[in-house]
Coordinates of C-alpha atoms and ligand atoms in Angstrom, one line a residue:
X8 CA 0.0 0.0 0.0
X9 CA 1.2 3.3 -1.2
X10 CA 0.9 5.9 1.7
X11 CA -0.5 9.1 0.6
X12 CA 2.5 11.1 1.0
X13 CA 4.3 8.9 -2.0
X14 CA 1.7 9.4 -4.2
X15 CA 2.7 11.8 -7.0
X16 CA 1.1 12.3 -10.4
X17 CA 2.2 14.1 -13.6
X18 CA 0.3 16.1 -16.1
X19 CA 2.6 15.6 -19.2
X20 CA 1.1 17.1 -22.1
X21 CA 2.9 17.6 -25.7
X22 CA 2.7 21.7 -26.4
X23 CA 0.7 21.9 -29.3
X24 CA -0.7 25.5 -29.3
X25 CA -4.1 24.7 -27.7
X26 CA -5.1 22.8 -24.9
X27 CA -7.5 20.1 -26.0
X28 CA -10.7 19.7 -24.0
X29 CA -9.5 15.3 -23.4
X30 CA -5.9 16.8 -22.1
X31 CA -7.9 19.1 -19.9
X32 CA -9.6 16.0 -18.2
X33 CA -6.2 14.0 -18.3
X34 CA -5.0 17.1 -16.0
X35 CA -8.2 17.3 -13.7
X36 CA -7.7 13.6 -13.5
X37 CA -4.6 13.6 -11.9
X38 CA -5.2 16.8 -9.7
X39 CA -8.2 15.4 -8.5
X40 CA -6.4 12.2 -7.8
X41 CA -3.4 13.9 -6.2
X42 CA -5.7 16.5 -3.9
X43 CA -7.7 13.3 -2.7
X44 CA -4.8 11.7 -1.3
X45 CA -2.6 14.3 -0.1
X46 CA -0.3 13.6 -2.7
X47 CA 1.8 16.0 -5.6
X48 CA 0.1 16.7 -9.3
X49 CA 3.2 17.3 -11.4
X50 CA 3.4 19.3 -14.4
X51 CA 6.1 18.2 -17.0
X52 CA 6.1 19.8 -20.9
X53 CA 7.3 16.7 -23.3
X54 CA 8.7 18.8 -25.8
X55 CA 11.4 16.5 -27.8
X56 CA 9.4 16.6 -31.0
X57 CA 11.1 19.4 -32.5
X58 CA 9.1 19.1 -35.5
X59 CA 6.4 20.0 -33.5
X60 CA 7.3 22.9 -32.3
X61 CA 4.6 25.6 -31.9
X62 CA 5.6 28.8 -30.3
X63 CA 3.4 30.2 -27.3
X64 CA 2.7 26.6 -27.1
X65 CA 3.9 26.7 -23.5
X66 CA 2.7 30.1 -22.3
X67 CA -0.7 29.3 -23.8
X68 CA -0.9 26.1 -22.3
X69 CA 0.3 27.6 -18.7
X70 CA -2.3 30.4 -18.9
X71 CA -5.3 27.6 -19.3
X72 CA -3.9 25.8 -16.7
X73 CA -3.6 28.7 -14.8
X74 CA -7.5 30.0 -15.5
X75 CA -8.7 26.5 -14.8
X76 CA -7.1 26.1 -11.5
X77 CA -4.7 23.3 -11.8
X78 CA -1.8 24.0 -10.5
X79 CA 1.3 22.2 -10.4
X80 CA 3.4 21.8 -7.1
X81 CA 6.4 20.4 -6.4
X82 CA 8.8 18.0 -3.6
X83 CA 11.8 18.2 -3.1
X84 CA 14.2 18.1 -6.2
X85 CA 15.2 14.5 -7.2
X86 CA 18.6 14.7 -8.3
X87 CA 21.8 17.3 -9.3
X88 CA 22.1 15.9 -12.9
X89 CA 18.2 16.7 -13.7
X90 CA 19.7 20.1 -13.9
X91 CA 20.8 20.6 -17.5
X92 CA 22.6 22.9 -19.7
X93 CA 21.4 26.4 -20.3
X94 CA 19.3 26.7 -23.8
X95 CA 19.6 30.6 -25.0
X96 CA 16.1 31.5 -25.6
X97 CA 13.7 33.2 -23.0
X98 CA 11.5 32.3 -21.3
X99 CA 12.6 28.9 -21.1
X100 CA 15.6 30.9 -19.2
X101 CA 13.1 31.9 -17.0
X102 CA 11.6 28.7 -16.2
X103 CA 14.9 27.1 -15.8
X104 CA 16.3 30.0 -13.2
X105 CA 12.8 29.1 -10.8
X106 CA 13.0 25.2 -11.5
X107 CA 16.9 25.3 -9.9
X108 CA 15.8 27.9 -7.2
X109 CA 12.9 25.6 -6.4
X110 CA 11.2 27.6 -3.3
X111 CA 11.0 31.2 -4.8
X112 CA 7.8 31.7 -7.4
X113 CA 8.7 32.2 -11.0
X114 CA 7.2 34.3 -13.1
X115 CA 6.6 33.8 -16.5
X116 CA 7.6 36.9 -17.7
X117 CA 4.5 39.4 -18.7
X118 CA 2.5 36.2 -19.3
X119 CA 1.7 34.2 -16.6
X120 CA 2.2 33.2 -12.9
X121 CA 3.3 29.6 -12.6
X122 CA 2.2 29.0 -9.0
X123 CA 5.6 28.4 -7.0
X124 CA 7.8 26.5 -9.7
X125 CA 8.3 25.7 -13.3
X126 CA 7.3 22.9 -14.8
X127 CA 9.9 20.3 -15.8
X128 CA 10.8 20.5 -19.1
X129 CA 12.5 17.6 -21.4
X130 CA 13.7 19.3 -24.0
X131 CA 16.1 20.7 -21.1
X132 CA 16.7 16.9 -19.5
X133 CA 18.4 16.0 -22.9
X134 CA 21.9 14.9 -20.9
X135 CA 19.3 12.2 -18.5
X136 CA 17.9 10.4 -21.7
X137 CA 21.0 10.0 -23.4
X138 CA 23.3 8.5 -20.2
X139 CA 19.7 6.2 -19.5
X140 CA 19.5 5.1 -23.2
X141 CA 23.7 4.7 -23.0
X142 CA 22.9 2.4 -19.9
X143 CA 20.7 0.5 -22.0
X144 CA 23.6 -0.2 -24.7
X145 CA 26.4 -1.0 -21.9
X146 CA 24.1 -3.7 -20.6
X147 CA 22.4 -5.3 -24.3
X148 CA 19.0 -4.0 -23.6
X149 CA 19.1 -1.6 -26.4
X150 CA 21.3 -1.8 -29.3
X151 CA 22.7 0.9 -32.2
X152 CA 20.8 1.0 -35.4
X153 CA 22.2 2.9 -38.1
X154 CA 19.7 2.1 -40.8
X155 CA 18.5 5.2 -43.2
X156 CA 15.1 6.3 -43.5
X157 CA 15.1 5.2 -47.2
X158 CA 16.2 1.2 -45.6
X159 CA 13.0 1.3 -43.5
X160 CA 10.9 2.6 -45.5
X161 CA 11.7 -0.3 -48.4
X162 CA 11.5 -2.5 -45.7
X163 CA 8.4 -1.7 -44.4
X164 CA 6.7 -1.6 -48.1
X165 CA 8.1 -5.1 -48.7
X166 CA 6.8 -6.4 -45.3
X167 CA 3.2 -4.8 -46.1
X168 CA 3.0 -6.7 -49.3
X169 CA 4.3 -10.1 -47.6
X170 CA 1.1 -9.5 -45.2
X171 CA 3.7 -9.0 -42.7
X172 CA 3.5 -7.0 -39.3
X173 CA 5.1 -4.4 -40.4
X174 CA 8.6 -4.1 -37.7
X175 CA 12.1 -3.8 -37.7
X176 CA 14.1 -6.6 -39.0
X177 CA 16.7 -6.1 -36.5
X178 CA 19.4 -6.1 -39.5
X179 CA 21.7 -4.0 -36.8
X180 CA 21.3 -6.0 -34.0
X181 CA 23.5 -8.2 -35.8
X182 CA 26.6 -5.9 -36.0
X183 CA 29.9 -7.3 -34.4
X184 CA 31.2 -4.5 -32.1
X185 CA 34.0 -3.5 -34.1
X186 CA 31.5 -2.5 -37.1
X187 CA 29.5 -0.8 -34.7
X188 CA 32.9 0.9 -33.5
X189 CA 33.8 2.0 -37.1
X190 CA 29.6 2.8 -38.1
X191 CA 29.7 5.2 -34.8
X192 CA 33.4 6.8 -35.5
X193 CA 32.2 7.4 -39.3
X194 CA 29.1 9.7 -37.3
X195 CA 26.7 8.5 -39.6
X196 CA 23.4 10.7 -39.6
X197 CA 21.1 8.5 -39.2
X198 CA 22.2 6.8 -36.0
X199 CA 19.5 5.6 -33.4
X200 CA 19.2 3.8 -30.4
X201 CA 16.5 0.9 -30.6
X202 CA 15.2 -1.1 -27.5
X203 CA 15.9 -4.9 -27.8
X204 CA 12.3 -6.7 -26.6
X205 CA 12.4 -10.4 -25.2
X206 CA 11.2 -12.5 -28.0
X207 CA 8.0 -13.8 -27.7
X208 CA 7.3 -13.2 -24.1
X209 CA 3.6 -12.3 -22.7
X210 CA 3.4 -10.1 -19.8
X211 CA 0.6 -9.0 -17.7
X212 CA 0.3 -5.6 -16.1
X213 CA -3.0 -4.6 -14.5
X214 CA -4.4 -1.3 -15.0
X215 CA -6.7 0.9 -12.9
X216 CA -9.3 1.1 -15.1
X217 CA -9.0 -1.8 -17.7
X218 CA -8.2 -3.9 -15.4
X219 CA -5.6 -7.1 -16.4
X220 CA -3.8 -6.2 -19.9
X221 CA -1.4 -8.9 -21.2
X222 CA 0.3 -9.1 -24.4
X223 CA 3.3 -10.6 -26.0
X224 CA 6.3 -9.3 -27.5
X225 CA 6.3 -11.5 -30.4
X226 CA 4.0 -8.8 -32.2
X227 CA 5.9 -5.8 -31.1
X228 CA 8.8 -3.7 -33.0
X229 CA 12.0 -3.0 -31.8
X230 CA 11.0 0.7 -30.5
X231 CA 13.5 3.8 -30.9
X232 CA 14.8 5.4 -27.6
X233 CA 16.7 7.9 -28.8
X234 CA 16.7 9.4 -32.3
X235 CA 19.6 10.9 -34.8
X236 CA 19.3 14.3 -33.2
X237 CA 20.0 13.0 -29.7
X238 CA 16.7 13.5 -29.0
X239 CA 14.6 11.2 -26.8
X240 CA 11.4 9.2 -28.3
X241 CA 8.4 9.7 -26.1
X242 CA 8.6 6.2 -24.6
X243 CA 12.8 6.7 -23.1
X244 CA 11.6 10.0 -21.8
X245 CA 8.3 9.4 -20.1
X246 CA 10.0 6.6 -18.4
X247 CA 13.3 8.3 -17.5
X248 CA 11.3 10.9 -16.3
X249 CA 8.5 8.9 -14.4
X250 CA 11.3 7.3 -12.6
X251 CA 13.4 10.0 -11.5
X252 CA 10.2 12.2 -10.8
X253 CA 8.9 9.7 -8.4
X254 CA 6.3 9.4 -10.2
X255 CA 3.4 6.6 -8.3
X256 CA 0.7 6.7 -10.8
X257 CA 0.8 7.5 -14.9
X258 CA -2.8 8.1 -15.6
X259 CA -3.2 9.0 -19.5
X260 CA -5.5 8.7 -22.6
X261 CA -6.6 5.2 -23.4
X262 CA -4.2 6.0 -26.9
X263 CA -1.3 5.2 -24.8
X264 CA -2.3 2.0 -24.1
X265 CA -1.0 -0.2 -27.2
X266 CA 2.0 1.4 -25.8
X267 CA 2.0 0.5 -22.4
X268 CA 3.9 -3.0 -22.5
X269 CA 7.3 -1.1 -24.1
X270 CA 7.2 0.8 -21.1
X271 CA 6.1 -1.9 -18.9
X272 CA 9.2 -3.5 -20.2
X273 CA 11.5 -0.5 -20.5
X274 CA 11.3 0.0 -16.7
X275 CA 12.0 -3.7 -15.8
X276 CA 15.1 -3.3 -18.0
X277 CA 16.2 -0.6 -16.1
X278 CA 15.6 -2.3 -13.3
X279 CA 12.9 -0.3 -11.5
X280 CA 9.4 -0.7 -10.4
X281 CA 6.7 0.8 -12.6
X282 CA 4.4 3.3 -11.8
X283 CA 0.3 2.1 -11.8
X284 CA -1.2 3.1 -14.8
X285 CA -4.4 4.2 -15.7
X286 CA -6.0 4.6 -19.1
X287 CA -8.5 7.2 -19.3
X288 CA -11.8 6.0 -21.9
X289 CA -11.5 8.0 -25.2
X290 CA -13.9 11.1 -25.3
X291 CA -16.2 11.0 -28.7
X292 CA -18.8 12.3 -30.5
X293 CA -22.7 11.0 -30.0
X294 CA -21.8 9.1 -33.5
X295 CA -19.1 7.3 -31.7
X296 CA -16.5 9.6 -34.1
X297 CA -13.1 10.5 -32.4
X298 CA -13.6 14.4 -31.1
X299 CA -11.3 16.1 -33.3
X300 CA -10.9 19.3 -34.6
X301 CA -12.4 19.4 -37.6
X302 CA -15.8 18.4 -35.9
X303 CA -16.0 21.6 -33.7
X304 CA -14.1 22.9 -30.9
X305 CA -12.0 20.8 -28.7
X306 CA -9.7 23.6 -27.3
X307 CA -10.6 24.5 -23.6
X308 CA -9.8 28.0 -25.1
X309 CA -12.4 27.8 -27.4
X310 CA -14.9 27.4 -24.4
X311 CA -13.5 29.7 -22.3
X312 CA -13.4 32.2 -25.7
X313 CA -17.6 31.5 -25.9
X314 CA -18.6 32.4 -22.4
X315 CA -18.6 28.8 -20.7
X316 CA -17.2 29.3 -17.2
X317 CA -14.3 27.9 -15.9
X318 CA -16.8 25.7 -13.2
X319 CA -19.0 24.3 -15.3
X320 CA -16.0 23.4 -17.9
X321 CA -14.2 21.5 -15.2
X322 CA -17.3 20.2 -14.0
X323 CA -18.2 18.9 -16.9
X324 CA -15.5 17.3 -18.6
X325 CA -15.0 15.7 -14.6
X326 CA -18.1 13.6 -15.9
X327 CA -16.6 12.4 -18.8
X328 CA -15.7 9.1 -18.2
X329 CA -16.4 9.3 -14.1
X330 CA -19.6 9.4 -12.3
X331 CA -20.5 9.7 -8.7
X332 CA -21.5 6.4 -8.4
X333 CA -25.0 4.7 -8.8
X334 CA -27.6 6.2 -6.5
X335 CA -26.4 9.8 -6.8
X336 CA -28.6 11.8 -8.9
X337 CA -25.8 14.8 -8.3
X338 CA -24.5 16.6 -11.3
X339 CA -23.0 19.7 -10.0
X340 CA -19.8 19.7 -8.5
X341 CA -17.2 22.3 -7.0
X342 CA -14.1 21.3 -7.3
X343 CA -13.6 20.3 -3.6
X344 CA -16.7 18.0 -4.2
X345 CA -15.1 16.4 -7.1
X346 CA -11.7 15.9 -5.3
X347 CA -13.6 14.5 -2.2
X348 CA -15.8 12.1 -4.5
X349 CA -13.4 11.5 -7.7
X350 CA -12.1 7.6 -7.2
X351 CA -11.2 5.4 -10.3
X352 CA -13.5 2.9 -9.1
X353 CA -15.8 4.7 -11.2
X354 CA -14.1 5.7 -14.5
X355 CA -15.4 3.6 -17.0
X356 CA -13.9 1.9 -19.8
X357 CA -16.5 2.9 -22.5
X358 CA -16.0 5.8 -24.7
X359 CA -16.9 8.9 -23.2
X360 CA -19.5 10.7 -25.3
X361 CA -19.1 14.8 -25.9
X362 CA -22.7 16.1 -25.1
X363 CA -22.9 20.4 -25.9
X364 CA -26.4 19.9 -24.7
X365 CA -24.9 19.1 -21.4
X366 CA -22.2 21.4 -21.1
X367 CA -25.1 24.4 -22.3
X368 CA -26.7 22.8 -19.1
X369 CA -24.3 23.0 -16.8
X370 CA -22.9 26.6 -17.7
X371 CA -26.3 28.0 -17.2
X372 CA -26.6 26.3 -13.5
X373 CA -23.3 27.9 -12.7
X374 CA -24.6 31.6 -14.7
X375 CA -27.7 31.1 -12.4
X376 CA -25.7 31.0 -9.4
X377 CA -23.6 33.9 -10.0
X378 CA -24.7 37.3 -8.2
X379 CA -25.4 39.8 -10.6
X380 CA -22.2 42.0 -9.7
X381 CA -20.0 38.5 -10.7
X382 CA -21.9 37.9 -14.3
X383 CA -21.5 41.9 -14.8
X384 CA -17.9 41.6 -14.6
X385 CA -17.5 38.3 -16.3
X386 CA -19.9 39.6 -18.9
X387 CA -18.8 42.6 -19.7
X388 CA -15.9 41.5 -22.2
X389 CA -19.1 40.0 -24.1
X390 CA -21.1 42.8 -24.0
X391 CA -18.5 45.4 -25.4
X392 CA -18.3 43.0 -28.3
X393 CA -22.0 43.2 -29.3
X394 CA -23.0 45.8 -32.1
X395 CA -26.3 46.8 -30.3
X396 CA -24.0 47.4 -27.2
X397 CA -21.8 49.8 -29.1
X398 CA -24.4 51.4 -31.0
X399 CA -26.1 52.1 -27.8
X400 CA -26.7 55.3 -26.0
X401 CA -24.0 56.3 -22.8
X402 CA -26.6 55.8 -20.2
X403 CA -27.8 52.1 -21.8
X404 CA -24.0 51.5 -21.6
X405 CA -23.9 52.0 -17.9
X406 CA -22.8 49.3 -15.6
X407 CA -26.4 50.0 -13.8
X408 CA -28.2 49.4 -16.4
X409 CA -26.7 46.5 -17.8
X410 CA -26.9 45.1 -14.5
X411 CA -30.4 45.3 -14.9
X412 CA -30.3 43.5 -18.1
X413 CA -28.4 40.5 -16.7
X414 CA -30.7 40.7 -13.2
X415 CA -33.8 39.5 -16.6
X416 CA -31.5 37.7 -18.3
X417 CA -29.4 35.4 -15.5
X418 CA -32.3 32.8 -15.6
X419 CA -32.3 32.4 -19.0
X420 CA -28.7 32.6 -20.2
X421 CA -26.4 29.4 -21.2
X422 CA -23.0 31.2 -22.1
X423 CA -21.7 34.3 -21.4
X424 CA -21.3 35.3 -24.7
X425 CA -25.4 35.7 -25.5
X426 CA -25.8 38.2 -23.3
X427 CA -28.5 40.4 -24.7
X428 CA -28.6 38.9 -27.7
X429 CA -32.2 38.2 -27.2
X430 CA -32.8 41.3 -25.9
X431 CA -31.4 43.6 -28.1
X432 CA -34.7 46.0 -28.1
X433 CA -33.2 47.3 -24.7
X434 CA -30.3 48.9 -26.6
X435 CA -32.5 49.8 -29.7
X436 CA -33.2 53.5 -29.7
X437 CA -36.2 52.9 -32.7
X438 CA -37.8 49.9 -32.5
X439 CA -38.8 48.3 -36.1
X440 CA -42.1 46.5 -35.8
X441 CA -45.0 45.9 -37.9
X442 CA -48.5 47.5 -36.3
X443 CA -50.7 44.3 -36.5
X444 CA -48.1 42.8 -34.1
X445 CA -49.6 45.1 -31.2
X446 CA -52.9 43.3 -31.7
X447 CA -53.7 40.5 -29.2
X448 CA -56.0 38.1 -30.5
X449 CA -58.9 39.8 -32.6
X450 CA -58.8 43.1 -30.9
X451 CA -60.1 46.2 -32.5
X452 CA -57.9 49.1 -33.3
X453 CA -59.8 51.3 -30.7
X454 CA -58.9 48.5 -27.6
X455 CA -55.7 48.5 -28.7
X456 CA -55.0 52.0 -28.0
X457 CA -57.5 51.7 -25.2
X458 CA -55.3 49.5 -23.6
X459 CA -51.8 50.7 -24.4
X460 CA -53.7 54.3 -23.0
X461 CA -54.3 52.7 -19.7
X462 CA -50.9 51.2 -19.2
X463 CA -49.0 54.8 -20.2
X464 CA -51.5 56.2 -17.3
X465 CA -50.8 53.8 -14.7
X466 CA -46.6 54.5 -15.1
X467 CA -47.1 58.0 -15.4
X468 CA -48.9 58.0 -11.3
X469 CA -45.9 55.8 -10.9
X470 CA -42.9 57.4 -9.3
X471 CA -39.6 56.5 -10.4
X472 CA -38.4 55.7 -6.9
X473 CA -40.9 53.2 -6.7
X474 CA -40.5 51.7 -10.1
X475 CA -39.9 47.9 -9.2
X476 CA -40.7 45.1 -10.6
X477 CA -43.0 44.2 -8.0
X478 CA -44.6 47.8 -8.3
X479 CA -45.0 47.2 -11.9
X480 CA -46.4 44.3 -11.7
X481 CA -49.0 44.8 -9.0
X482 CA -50.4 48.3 -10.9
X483 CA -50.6 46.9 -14.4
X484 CA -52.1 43.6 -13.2
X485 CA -54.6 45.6 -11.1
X486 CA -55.5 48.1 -14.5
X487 CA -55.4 45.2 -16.8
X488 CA -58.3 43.1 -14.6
X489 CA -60.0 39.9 -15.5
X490 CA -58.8 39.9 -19.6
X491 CA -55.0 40.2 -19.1
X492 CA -53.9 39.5 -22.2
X493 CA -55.6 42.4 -23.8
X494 CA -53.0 45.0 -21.9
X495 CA -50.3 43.0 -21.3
X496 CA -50.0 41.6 -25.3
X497 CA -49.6 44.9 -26.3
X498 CA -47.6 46.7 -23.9
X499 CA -45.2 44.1 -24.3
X500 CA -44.7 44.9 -28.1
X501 CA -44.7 48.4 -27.2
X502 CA -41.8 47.8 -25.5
X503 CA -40.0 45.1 -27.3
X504 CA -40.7 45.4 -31.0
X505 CA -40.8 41.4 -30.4
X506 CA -42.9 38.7 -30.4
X507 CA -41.4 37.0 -27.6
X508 CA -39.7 38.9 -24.5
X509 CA -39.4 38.6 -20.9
X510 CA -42.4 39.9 -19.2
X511 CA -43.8 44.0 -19.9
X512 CA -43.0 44.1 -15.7
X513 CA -39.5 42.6 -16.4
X514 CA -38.7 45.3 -19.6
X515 CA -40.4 48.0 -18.2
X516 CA -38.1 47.7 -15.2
X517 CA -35.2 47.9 -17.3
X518 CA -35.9 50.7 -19.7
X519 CA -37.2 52.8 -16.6
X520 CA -40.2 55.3 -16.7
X521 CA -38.8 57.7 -19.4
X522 CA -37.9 55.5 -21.8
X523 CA -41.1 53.0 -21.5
X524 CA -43.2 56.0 -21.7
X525 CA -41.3 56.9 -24.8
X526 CA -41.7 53.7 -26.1
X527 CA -45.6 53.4 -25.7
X528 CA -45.9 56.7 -26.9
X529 CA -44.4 55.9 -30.3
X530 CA -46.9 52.4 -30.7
X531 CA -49.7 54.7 -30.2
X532 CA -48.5 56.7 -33.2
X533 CA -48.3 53.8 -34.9
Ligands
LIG609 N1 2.9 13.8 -24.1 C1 1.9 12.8 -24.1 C2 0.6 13.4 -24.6 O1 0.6 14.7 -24.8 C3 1.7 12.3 -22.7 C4 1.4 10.9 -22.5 C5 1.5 10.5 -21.0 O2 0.9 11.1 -20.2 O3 2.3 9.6 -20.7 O4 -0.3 12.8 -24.8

């Protein structure tokens, strides 16, 4: 049994330029995982594709860690060497200053705060892999291969049309040492480092959430460890790295899994003990599809971007591919909920499927909770990007007023970035409406402007100190009497210009006395 003070996690994600919504639950995972227990959640950049490079790949994807609330922390450094040589470009200088100085908070200079240290960072770990992958060699585990891209690639086409597994034929593990000597002093470019499997071994390895996993090695290819720029692969890294970071548990996408056994057998070459693993269920479409870009968005900046708060996001994509357990009906969670209640026990195998109906639920359960003076300043980005807003008058601009609007709206609003959209008439100075839209049922002319008569009476006797909604509301119920529909039909179009609005009490509150006065005014001259 692990005691809770060993138990240290890693976030490990691949910079690519957005953070996708499935590596957002891989994190929460693992923080949730690590807060339960009292243990570490680890943040480490695996940057040795340099193909890949994006840049602001890592300041984006620090800043949405940041906003969400997942924080890395740290223990105690593992070991002198992880230090590495200096690379010249900022900020990684930065980063690397707070990573050696290890208590003092690092900043991320003019983009984000980091929380108390920088995350580790491979592409600055170079020196580890390549002394772990030389260990390999010196002990026969792993073995040079010198073979040219052009050589593969032949062989792979020749194996493909044998119906063969595709794999390395292993042509270099054959090499006597001196040819290895002479291929090695002649530099040539296109010098690897391959892993040498067992032949035809199967090994078991339980996981945390698919339970017992075996395969065998026979149907497995001699993996690279460390490429011709003296790069790592993925595999040498994560497992150099999960070692010397202490790492206790690896919990990662299910599209790690195939991989698992090379790193199941990479550790027990190097002689340690591996990490548990979990394999998170894949997150899909309702059609089963992968979620991929090309479908929609899958960038947690995307959501953030449309108005979805940063609750409900984490709330939500906590439920894919975990639930509370059967019994519990709850579907709203704070994050301290989620870290008291979040247990593998209940992450499923099955595909997790992407429901926007869902997350438009959840975001307007955390919109309704929000006091108005929270959505006003979370809104207000939204609003100042509206047309209507701009075009509107200074005093329909105001903060108080547009607190008003959201105080109608909050109820009814599932992101951020619809704020008045529905309600545009509050920032329309001339409403555009047809007449017959004033007429409620098969009223005359004459009771129409009876009626819309009546109601500009009763908010004229009303004083603006005690315009209210419940004020409102109690006068023009009392005028309108027994046949409702016939005042309140068309002081609501007076009012809206719209078929469907919040209630005439609800506008009427909003636009205030002069303006609703103005407003009925003009549908009588209509
Ligand atoms: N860099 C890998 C990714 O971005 C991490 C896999 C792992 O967690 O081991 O998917």
């Amino acid at each position: 049994m692990i005691s809770s003070s060993n138990i240290r996690v890693r976030f490990a994600p691949s910079p690519t330029g957005y953070v996708h919504i499935g590596s957002l639950r891989t994190a929460l995972y693992n923080y949730l995982f690590a807060k339960k227990q009292g243990g570490e959640y680890l943040l480490r950049l695996e940057d040795t594709d340099k193909k890949r490079f994006v840049s602001g790949a890592t300041e984006n994807l620090l800043s949405v860690l940041e906003t969400m609330g997942l924080l890395h922390s740290e223990g105690p450094f593992i070991s002198q060497q992880l230090t590495v040589n200096s690379l010249p470009e900022s900020p990684r200088e930065t980063l690397r200053a707070g990573q050696q100085q290890t208590i003092e908070s690092v900043k991320y200079p003019g983009i984000v705060e980091v929380g108390d240290y920088g995350p580790y960072i491979q592409s600055e770990r170079l020196e580890l892999y390549r002394k772990y992958a030389q260990e390999l060699i010196d002990s026969k585990k792993a073995y040079y291969c010198f073979c040219s891209p052009e050589r593969l690639d032949a062989m792979r086409k020749e194996q493909m049309t044998n119906k063969q597994m595709p794999k390395y034929d292993r042509l270099c593990c054959q090499l006597s040492s001196e040819e290895i000597q002479k291929n090695l002093d002649a530099k040539l470019p296109d010098t690897t480092i391959r892993f040498k499997l067992p032949d035809n071994e199967t090994v078991w390895f339980t996981d945390m959430v698919r339970g017992e996993v075996s395969f065998n090695t026979a149907s497995m290819a001699d993996a690279v460890l460390l490429k011709s720029d003296g790069y790592p692969t993925y595999h040498l890294a994560m497992a150099v790295d999960d070692h010397f970071m202490r790492i206790s548990h690896v919990i990662r996408s299910e599209e790690w899994l195939p991989s698992l056994p090379l790193h199941v057998l990479l550790y027990r070459a190097f002689g340690w003990d591996a990490p548990q693993f979990a394999h998170l269920p894949l997150i899909i479409n309702a059609d089963k599809s992968k979620l991929s870009k090309r479908q929609g968005d899958v960038a947690v900046e995307d959501y953030l971007k449309k108005g979805y708060l940063k609750e409900a996001l984490i709330n939500f994509v906590a439920m894919l591919g975990w639930n509370p357990g059967e019994g519990s009906m709850q579907e709203l969670f704070s994050m301290d909920e989620l870290i008291e209640k979040f247990d593998f026990e209940h992450v499923h195998k099955a595909g997790a499927v992407f429901d926007m109906k869902k997350l438009d639920w959840i975001n307007a359960q955390y919109i309704k909770r929000l006091s108005v003076d929270e959505l006003y300043e979370k809104s207000l980005p939204f609003w100042q990007e509206k047309d209507f807003y701009k075009a509107a008058k200074p005093e329909q601009q105001s903060e108080e007023y547009l607190k008003k609007v959201l105080f109608i709206e909050r109820d009814r609003l599932n992101r951020l970035d619809a704020v008045g959209e529905s309600n545009a008439f509050f920032f329309i100075d001339t409403l555009e409406y047809d007449k017959e839209l004033l007429r409620w049922k098969k009223n005359t002319d004459d009771e129409i402007i009876t009626a819309l008569t009546k109601a500009q009476e009763v908010l004229t006797a009303l004083d603006e100190q005690d315009w209210t909604q419940d004020n409102l509301s109690e006068k023009l119920m009392a005028a309108a009497g027994e046949k409702r529909g016939d005042l309140l039909w068309p002081l609501r179009v007076a009012l809206t210009g719209a078929k469907q609005s919040p209630s005439p009490f609800e506008v009427a509150f909003v636009l205030g006395k002069i303006e609703s006065l103005k407003r009925i005014g003009k549908a009588l001259s209509k």
